[in-house]
Coordinates of C-alpha atoms in Angstrom, one line a residue:
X1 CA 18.4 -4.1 -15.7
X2 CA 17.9 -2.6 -18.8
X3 CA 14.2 -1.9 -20.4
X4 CA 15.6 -2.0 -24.2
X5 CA 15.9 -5.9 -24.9
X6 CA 13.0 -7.1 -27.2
X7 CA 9.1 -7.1 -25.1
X8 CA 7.6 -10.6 -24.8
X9 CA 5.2 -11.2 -27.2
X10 CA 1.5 -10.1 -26.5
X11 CA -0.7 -12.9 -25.1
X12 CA -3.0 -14.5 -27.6
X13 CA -6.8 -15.1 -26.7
X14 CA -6.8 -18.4 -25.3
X15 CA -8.4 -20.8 -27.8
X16 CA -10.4 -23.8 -26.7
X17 CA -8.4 -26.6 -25.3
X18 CA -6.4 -24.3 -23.6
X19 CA -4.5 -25.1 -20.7
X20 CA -5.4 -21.8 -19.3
X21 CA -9.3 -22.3 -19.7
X22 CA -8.7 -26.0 -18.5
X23 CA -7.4 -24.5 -15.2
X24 CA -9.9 -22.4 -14.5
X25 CA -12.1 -25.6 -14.0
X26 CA -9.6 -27.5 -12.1
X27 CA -10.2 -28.7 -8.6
X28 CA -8.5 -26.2 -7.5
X29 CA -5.5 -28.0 -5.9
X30 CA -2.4 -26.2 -5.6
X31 CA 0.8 -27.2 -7.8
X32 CA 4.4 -27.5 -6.2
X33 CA 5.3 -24.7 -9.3
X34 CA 2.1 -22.4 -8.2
X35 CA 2.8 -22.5 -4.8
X36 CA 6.9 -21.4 -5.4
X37 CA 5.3 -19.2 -7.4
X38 CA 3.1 -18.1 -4.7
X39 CA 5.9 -17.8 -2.1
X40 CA 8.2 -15.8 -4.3
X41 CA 6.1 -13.0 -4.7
X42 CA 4.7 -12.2 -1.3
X43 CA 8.0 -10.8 0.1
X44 CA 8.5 -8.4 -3.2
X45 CA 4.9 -7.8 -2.4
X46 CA 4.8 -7.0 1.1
X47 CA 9.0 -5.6 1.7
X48 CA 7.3 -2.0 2.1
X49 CA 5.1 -3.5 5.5
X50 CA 8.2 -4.2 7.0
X51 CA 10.9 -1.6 5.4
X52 CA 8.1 1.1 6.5
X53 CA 7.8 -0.4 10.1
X54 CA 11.7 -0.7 10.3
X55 CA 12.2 2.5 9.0
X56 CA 9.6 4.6 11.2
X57 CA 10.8 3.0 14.5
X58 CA 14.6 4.3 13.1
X59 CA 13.7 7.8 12.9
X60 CA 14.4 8.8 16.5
X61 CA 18.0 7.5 16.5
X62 CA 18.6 8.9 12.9
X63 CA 17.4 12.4 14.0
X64 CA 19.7 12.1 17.4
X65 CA 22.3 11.1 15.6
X66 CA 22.4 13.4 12.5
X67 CA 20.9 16.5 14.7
X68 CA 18.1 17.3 12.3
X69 CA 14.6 18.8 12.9
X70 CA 13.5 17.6 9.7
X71 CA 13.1 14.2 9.9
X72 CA 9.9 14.2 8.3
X73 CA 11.5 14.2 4.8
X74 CA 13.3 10.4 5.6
X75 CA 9.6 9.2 4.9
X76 CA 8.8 11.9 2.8
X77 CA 11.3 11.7 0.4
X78 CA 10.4 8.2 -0.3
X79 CA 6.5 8.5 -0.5
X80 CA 7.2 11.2 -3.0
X81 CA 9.5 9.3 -5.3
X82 CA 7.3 6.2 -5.0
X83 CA 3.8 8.7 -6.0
X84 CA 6.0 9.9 -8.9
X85 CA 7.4 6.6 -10.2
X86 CA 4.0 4.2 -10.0
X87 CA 2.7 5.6 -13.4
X88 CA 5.9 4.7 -15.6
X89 CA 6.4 1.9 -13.5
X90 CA 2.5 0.2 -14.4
X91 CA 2.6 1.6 -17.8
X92 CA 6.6 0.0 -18.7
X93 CA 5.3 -3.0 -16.7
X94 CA 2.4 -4.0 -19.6
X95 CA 4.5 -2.6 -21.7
X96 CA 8.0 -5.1 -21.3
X97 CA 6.7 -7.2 -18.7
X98 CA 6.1 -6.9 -15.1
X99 CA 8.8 -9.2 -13.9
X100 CA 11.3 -7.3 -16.2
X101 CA 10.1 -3.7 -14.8
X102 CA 10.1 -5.0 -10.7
X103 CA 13.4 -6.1 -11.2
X104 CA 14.6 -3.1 -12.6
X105 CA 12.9 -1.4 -9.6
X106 CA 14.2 -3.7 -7.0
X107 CA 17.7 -2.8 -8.3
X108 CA 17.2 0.8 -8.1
X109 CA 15.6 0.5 -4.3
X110 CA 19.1 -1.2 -3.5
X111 CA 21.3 1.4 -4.6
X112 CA 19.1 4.0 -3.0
X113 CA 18.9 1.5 0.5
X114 CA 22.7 1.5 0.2
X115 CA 23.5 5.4 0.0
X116 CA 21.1 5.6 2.7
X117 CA 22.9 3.2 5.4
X118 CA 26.1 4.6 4.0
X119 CA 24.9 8.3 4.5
X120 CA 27.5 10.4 5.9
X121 CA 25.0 13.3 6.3
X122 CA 21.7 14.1 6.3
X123 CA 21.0 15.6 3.0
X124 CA 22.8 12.6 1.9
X125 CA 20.5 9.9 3.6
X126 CA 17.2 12.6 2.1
X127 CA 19.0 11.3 -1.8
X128 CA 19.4 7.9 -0.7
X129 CA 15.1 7.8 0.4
X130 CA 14.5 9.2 -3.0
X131 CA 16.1 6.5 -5.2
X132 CA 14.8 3.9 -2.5
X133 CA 11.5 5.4 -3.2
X134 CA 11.3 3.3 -6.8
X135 CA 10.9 0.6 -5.1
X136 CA 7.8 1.4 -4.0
X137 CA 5.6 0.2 -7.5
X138 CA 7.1 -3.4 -6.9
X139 CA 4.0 -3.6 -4.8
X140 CA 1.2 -2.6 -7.2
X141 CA 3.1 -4.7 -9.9
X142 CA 3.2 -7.8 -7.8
X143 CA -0.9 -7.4 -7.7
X144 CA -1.3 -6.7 -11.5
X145 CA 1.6 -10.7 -11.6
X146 CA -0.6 -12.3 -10.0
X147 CA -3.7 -12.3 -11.8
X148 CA -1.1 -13.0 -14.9
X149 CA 1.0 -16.0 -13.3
X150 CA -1.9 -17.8 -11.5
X151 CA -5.4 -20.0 -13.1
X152 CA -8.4 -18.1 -13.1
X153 CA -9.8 -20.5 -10.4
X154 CA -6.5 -19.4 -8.0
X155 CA -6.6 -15.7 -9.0
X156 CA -8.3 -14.5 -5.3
X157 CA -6.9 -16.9 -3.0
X158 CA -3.3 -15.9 -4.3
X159 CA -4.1 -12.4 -4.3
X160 CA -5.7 -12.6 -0.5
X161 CA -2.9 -14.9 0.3
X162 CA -0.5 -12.1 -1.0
X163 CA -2.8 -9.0 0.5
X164 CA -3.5 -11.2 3.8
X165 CA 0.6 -11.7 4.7
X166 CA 0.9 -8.5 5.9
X167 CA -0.5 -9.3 8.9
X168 CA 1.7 -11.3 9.9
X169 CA 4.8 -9.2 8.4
X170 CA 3.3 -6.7 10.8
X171 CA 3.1 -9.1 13.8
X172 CA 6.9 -10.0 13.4
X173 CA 8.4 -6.8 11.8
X174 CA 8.1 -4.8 15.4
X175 CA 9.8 -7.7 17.5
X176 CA 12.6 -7.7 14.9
X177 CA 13.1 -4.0 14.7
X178 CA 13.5 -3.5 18.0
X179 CA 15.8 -6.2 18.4
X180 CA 18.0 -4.5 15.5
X181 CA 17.8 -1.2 16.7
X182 CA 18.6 -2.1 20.5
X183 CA 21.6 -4.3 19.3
X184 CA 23.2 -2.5 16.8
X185 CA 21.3 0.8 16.2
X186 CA 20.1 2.4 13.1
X187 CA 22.5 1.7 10.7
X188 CA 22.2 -2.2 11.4
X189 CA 18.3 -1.5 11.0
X190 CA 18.7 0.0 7.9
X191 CA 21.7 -2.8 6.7
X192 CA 19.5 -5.3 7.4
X193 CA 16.7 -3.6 5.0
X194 CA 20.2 -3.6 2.2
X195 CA 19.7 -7.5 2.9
X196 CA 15.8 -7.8 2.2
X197 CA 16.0 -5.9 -1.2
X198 CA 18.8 -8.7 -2.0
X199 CA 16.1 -11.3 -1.4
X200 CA 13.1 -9.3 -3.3
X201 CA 15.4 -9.0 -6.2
X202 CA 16.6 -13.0 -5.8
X203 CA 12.7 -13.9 -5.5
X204 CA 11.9 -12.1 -8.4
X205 CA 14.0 -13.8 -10.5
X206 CA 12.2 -17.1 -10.1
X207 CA 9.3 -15.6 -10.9
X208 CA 7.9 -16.1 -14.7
X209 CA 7.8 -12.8 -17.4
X210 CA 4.4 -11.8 -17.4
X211 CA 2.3 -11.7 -20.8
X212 CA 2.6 -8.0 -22.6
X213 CA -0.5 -6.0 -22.4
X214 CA 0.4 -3.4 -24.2
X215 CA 2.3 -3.0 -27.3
X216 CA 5.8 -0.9 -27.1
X217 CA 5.2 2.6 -27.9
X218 CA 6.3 6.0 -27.0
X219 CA 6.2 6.5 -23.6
X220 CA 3.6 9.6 -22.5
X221 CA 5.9 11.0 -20.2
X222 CA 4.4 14.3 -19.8
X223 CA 1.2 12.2 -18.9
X224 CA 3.6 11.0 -15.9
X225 CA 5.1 13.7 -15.3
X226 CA 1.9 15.6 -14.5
X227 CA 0.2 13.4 -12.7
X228 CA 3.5 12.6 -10.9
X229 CA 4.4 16.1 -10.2
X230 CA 0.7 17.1 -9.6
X231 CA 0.3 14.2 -6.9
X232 CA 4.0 14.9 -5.6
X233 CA 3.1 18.7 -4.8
X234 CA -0.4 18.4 -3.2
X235 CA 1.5 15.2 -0.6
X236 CA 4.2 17.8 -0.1
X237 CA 1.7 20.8 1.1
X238 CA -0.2 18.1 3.0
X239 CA 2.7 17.1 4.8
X240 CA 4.3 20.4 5.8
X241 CA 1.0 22.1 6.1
X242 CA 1.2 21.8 10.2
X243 CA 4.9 23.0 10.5
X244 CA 4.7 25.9 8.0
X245 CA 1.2 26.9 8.3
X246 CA -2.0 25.4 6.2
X247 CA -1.8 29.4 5.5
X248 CA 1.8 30.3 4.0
X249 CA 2.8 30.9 0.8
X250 CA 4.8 27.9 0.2
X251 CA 2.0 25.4 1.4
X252 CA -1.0 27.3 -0.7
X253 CA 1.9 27.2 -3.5
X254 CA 2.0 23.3 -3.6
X255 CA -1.5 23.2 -3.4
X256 CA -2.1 25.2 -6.6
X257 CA 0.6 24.1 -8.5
X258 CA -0.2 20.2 -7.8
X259 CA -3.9 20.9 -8.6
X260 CA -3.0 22.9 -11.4
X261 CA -1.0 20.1 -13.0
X262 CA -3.6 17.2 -12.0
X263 CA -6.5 19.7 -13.8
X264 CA -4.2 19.8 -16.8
X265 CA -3.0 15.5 -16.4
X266 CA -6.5 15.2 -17.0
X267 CA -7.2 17.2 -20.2
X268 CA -4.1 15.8 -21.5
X269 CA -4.7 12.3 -20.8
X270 CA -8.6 12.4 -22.8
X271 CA -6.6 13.4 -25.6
X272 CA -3.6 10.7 -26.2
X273 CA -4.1 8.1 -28.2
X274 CA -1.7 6.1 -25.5
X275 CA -1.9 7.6 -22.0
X276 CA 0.1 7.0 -19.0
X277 CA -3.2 5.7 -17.2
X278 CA -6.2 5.4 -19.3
X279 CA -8.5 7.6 -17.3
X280 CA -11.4 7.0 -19.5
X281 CA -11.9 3.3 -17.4
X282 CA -12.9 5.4 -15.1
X283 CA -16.3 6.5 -17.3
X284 CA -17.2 3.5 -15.7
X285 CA -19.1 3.0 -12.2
X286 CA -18.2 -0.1 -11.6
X287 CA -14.3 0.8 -11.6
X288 CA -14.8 4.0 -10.6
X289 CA -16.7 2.7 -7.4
X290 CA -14.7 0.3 -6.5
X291 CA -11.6 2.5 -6.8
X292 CA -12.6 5.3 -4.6
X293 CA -14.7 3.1 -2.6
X294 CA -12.1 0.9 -1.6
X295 CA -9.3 3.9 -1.3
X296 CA -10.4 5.8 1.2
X297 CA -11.7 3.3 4.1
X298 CA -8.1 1.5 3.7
X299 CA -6.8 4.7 4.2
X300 CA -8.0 5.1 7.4
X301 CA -7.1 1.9 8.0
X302 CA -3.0 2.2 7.8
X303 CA -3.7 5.4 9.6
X304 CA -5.0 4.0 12.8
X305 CA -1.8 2.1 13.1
X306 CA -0.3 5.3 14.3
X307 CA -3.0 5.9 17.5
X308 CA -1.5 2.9 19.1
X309 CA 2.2 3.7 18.5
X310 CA 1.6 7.0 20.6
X311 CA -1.0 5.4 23.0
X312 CA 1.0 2.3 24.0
X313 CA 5.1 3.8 24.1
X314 CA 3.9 7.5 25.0
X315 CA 4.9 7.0 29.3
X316 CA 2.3 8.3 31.8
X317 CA 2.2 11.6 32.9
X318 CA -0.3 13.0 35.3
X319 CA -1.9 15.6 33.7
X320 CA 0.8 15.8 30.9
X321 CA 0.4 12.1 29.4
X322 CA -2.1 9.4 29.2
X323 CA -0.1 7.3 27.6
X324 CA 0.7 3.4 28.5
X325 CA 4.4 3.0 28.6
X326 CA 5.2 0.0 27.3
X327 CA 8.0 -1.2 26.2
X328 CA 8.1 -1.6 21.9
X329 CA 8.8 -5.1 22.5
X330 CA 5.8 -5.3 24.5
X331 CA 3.7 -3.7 22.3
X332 CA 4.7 -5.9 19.3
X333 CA 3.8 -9.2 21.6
X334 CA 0.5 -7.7 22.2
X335 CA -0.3 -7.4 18.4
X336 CA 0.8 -11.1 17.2
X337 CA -3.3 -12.1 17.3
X338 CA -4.4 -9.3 15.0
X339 CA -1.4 -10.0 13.0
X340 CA -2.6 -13.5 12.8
X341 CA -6.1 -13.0 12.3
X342 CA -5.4 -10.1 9.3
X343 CA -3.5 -12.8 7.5
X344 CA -6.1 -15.5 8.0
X345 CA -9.4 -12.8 6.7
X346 CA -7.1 -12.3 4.1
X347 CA -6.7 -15.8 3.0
X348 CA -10.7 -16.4 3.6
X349 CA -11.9 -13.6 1.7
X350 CA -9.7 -15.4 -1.6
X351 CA -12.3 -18.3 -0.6
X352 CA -15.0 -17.0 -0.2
X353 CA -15.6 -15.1 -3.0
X354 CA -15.5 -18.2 -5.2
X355 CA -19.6 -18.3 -3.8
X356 CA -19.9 -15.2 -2.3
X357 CA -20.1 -11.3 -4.4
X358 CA -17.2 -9.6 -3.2
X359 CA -19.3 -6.4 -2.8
X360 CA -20.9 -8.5 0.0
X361 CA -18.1 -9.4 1.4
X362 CA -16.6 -6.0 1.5
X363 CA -19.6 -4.4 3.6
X364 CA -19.1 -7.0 5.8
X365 CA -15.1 -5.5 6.3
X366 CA -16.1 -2.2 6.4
X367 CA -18.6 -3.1 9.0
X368 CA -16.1 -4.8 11.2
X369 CA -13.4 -2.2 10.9
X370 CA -15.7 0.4 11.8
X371 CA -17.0 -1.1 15.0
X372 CA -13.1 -2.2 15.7
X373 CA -12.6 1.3 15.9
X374 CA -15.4 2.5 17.7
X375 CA -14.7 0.2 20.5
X376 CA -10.7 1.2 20.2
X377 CA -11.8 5.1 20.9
X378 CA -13.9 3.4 24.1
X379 CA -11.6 0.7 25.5
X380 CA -8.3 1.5 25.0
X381 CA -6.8 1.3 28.7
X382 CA -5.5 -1.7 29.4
X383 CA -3.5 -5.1 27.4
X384 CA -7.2 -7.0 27.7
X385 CA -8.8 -4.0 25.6
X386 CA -6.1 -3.4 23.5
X387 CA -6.0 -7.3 22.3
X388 CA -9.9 -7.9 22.1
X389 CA -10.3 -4.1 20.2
X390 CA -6.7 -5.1 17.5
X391 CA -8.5 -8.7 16.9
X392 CA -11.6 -6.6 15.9
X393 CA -9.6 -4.2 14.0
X394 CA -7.1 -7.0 12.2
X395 CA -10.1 -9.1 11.1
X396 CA -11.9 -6.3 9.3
X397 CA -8.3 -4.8 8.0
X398 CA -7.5 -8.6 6.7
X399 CA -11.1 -8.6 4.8
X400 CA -10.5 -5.0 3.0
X401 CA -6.8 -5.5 2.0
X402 CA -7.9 -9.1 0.1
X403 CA -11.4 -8.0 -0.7
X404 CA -10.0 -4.8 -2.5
X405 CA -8.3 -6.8 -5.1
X406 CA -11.3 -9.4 -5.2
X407 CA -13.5 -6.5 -6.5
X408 CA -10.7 -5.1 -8.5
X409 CA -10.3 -8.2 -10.6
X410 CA -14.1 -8.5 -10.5
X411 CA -14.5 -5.6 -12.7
X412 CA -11.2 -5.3 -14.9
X413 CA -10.0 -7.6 -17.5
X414 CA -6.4 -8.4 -17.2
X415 CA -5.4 -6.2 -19.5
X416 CA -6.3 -3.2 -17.2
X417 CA -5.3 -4.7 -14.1
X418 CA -2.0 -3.4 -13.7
X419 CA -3.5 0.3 -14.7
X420 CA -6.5 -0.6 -12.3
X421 CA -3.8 -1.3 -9.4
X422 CA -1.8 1.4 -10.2
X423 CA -4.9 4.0 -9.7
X424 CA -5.5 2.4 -6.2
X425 CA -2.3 2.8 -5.4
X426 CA -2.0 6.3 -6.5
X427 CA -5.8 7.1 -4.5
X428 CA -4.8 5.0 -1.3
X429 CA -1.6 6.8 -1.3
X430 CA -3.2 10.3 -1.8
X431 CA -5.9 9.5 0.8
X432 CA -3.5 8.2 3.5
X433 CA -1.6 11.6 3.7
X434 CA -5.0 13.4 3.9
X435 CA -6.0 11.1 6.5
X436 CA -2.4 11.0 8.6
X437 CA -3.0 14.8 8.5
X438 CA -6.3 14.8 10.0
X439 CA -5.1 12.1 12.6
X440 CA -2.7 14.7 14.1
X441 CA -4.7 17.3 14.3
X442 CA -7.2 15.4 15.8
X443 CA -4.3 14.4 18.7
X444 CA -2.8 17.8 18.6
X445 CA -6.3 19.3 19.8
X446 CA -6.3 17.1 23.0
X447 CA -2.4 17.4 24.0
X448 CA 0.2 18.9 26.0
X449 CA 3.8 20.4 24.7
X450 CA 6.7 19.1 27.5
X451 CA 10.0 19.9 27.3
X452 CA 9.4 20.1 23.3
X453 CA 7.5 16.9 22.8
X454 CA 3.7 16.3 22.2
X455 CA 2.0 14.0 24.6
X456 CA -1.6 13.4 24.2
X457 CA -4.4 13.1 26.9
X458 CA -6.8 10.3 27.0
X459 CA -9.6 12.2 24.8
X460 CA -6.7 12.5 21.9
X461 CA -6.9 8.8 21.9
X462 CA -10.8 8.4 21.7
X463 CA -11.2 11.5 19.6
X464 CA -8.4 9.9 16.7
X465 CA -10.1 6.1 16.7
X466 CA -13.9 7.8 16.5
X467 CA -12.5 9.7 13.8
X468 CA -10.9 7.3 11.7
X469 CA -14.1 4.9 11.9
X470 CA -15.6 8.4 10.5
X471 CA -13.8 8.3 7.7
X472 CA -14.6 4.2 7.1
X473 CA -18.3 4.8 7.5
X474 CA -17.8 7.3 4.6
X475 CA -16.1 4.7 2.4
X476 CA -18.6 2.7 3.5
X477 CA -20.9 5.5 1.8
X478 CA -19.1 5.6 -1.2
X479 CA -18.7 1.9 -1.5
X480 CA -23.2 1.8 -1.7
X481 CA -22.7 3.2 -5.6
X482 CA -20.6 0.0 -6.3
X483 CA -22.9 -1.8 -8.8
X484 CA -23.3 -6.1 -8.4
X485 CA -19.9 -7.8 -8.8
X486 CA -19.1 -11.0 -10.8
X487 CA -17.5 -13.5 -9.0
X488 CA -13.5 -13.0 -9.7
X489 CA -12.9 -16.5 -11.1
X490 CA -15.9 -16.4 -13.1
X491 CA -14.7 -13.0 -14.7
X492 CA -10.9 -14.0 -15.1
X493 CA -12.1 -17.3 -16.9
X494 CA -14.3 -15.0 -19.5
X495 CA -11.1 -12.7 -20.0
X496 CA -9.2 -15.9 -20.9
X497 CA -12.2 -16.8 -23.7
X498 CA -11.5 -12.8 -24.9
X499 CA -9.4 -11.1 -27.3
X500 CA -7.2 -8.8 -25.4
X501 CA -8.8 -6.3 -27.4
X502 CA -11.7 -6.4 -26.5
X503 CA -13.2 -3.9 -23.7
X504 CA -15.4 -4.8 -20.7
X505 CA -18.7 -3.0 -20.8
X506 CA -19.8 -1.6 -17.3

């Protein structure tokens, strides 16, 4: 889909008697039109739950199959192109439209899904990950929609209803990837992810443009670029730090060259008149709070996913492995109530921040996850302990996903909310390699290397969920600095009474 056709016209301040301003004091019942609305984005939103889960449990067969050591670069390659791509994708989304831009973005994740299943080689299948890998901004983008396409009053519920599904996308994506990969292996795993690209890209056409929020101007490419490139190098040592050495030339190389160009992002971006991402919102505490705050405690929240991956399909092995051996069937069965339980925290937290500061609520999910955790790294040997401990865990994931963007709306006016999104994505994304890189050297330390694979003791297990709930209780730290929160309907209604020109104070 081409970017060139003429922008939709910016959105004018809404005017008294307007139907926008009327909504946000409606009752707050739900239109046939908002809820389609609704439905269509949350699988553009939430593919990347279930491509990454499908995707992940492919790897072994993929590396079998192809003979590779470096499988690490299927996952790579994508979480590189997606770091790269989210700046020109948020700033050509207020630019031409969001709808225009995830369409665009959806079509390019299909041809790279479609050299991927096709690969005949490796190297190939690496090229196919890349162009994939623009898919990923779809999911800031259908955040930024949201607050665009919905009432002021329906802004958090839709936005928890859209955060909250991946629960249950991750209580059935498991049962169905197994199923695919036990009956026709990883190319009909990876054909069937062809299929759900084909139904992002049909959703997103009945989805609405979005206003303009920025008027069409020369693109700051270098802006991207750097902070692309910069983000893309520092991920790349982070990730090949353990095989090559946190020590070698090539890993210290990324390091300084991605820090390097972030250092000089920065001095570049102060000066533009038009930057990439305006990094002078975050001269404010509230934003900047929230951003960081929110980044790094969800973070460690993805991570853990990993512990029980190893813990529960990792077989028993005196002395070797204190794994549980289940089946990944088994394991997925196991996790259907946290799935449920994330998706319902998700929708709650929409409601209750109509009466409730979102700051509050948000201690309240770091406080949960953290203790989730904590009792993870205790109990963590049996299906009874590993239900009770995920139902802790999914409730307090299910409040931080929704109650992320409940804050972020709280303190942005919808003119910055795409930019907003786009800098959590960037941070979460940053933090979650930093984080995935302390989780395996946290199991590494507690393992044993048989017949060239890793198995991890007991203490591997308790030492990675302690250390996780470590790295919430520091969010938790950060998040003390956020300053008190509007309520997000409250705020979206004043943006709706505002001049798009006009900037929130913090």
């Amino acid at each position: 889909m081409s970017l060139s056709q003429d922008p939709a016209p910016l959105s004018p301040p809404a005017a008294p008697g307007d139907p926008r301003l009327t909504d946000a004091r409606d009752t707050g019942r739900w239109s046939a039109s908002e809820l389609r609305r609704l439905t269509a984005l949350i699988w553009p939103g939430q593919l990347l739950v279930v491509a990454g889960i499908i995707a992940a449990n492919s790897q072994p067969q993929i590396a079998q199959h192809f003979h590779t050591t470096q499988i690490a670069w299927f996952s790579l390659a994508f979480t590189l192109a997606t770091i790269v791509a989210t700046p020109f994708a948020v700033r050509l989304g207020d630019m031409y439209g969001k709808r225009r831009v995830m369409l665009a973005l959806a079509a390019a994740g299909l041809v790279g899904d479609l050299v991927t299943v096709a690969a005949p080689n490796y190297p190939v299948m690496v090229i196919g990950r890349v162009i994939g890998g623009l898919y990923g901004p779809v999911a800031v983008l259908v955040l930024a929609a949201v607050r665009d396409l919905f009432p002021p009053r329906k802004v958090a519920v839709a936005l928890g209803t859209v955060a909250g599904s991946v629960g249950v996308l991750s209580m059935l994506a498991p049962l169905l990837s197994g199923w695919l990969l036990d009956a026709f292996g990883w190319r009909g795993a990876l054909w069937f992810l062809v299929a759900s690209t084909v139904v992002a890209i049909l959703a997103l056409l009945a989805v609405p443009e979005t206003p303009r929020r920025a008027v069409a101007e020369r693109l700051d490419r270098s802006g991207a670029l750097l902070l692309g490139g910069g983000l893309a190098l520092v991920v790349f040592g982070v990730g090949q730090g353990r095989d090559w050495g946190w020590t070698s030339a090539a890993v210290i190389a990324s390091f300084l060259g991605g820090l390097t160009a972030l250092a000089v992002f920065v001095t570049v971006e102060l000066r533009v008149a038009n930057p990439i991402l305006d990094l002078r919102m975050l001269g404010r505490r509230s934003l900047a709070t929230v951003l960081l705050g929110s980044s790094v405690p969800q973070a460690a929240f993805f991570a853990s996913q990993a512990i029980l991956i190893f813990l529960a399909l990792f077989p028993p092995i005196p002395h070797v492995s204190d794994g549980l051996g289940w089946s990944t069937t088994h394991n997925a069965v196991l996790g259907i109530p946290a799935g449920i339980i994330t998706f319902a925290a998700g929708i709650g937290v929409g409601r209750a921040v109509r009466t409730v500061s979102p700051r509050s609520v948000w201690y309240m999910g770091l406080g949960v996850l953290a203790t989730g955790l904590v009792l993870a790294g205790l109990y963590h040997h049996d299906a009874a302990q590993i239900v009770l401990t995920g139902l802790v865990m999914g409730l307090g994931g299910g409040i931080l996903m929704a109650g992320q963007q409940a804050m972020i709306v709280s303190v942005v006016s919808a003119e910055e909310q795409a930019a907003a999104n786009g800098l959590s994505s960037l941070l979460t994304q940053v933090f979650l390699a930093l984080t995935n890189q302390a989780l395996y050297t946290v199991l590494a330390a507690d393992s044993t290397v048989f017949h060239g694979t890793a198995f991890y003791h007991d203490a591997a297990f308790t030492h990675a969920y302690l250390t996780m709930a470590a790295v919430v209780v520091l969010g938790l730290l950060i998040s003390l600095a956020i300053p008190r929160l509007g309520r997000p309907a409250d705020t979206a209604a004043h943006d709706l009474a505002t001049p798009p020109t006009t900037a929130r104070t913090a």
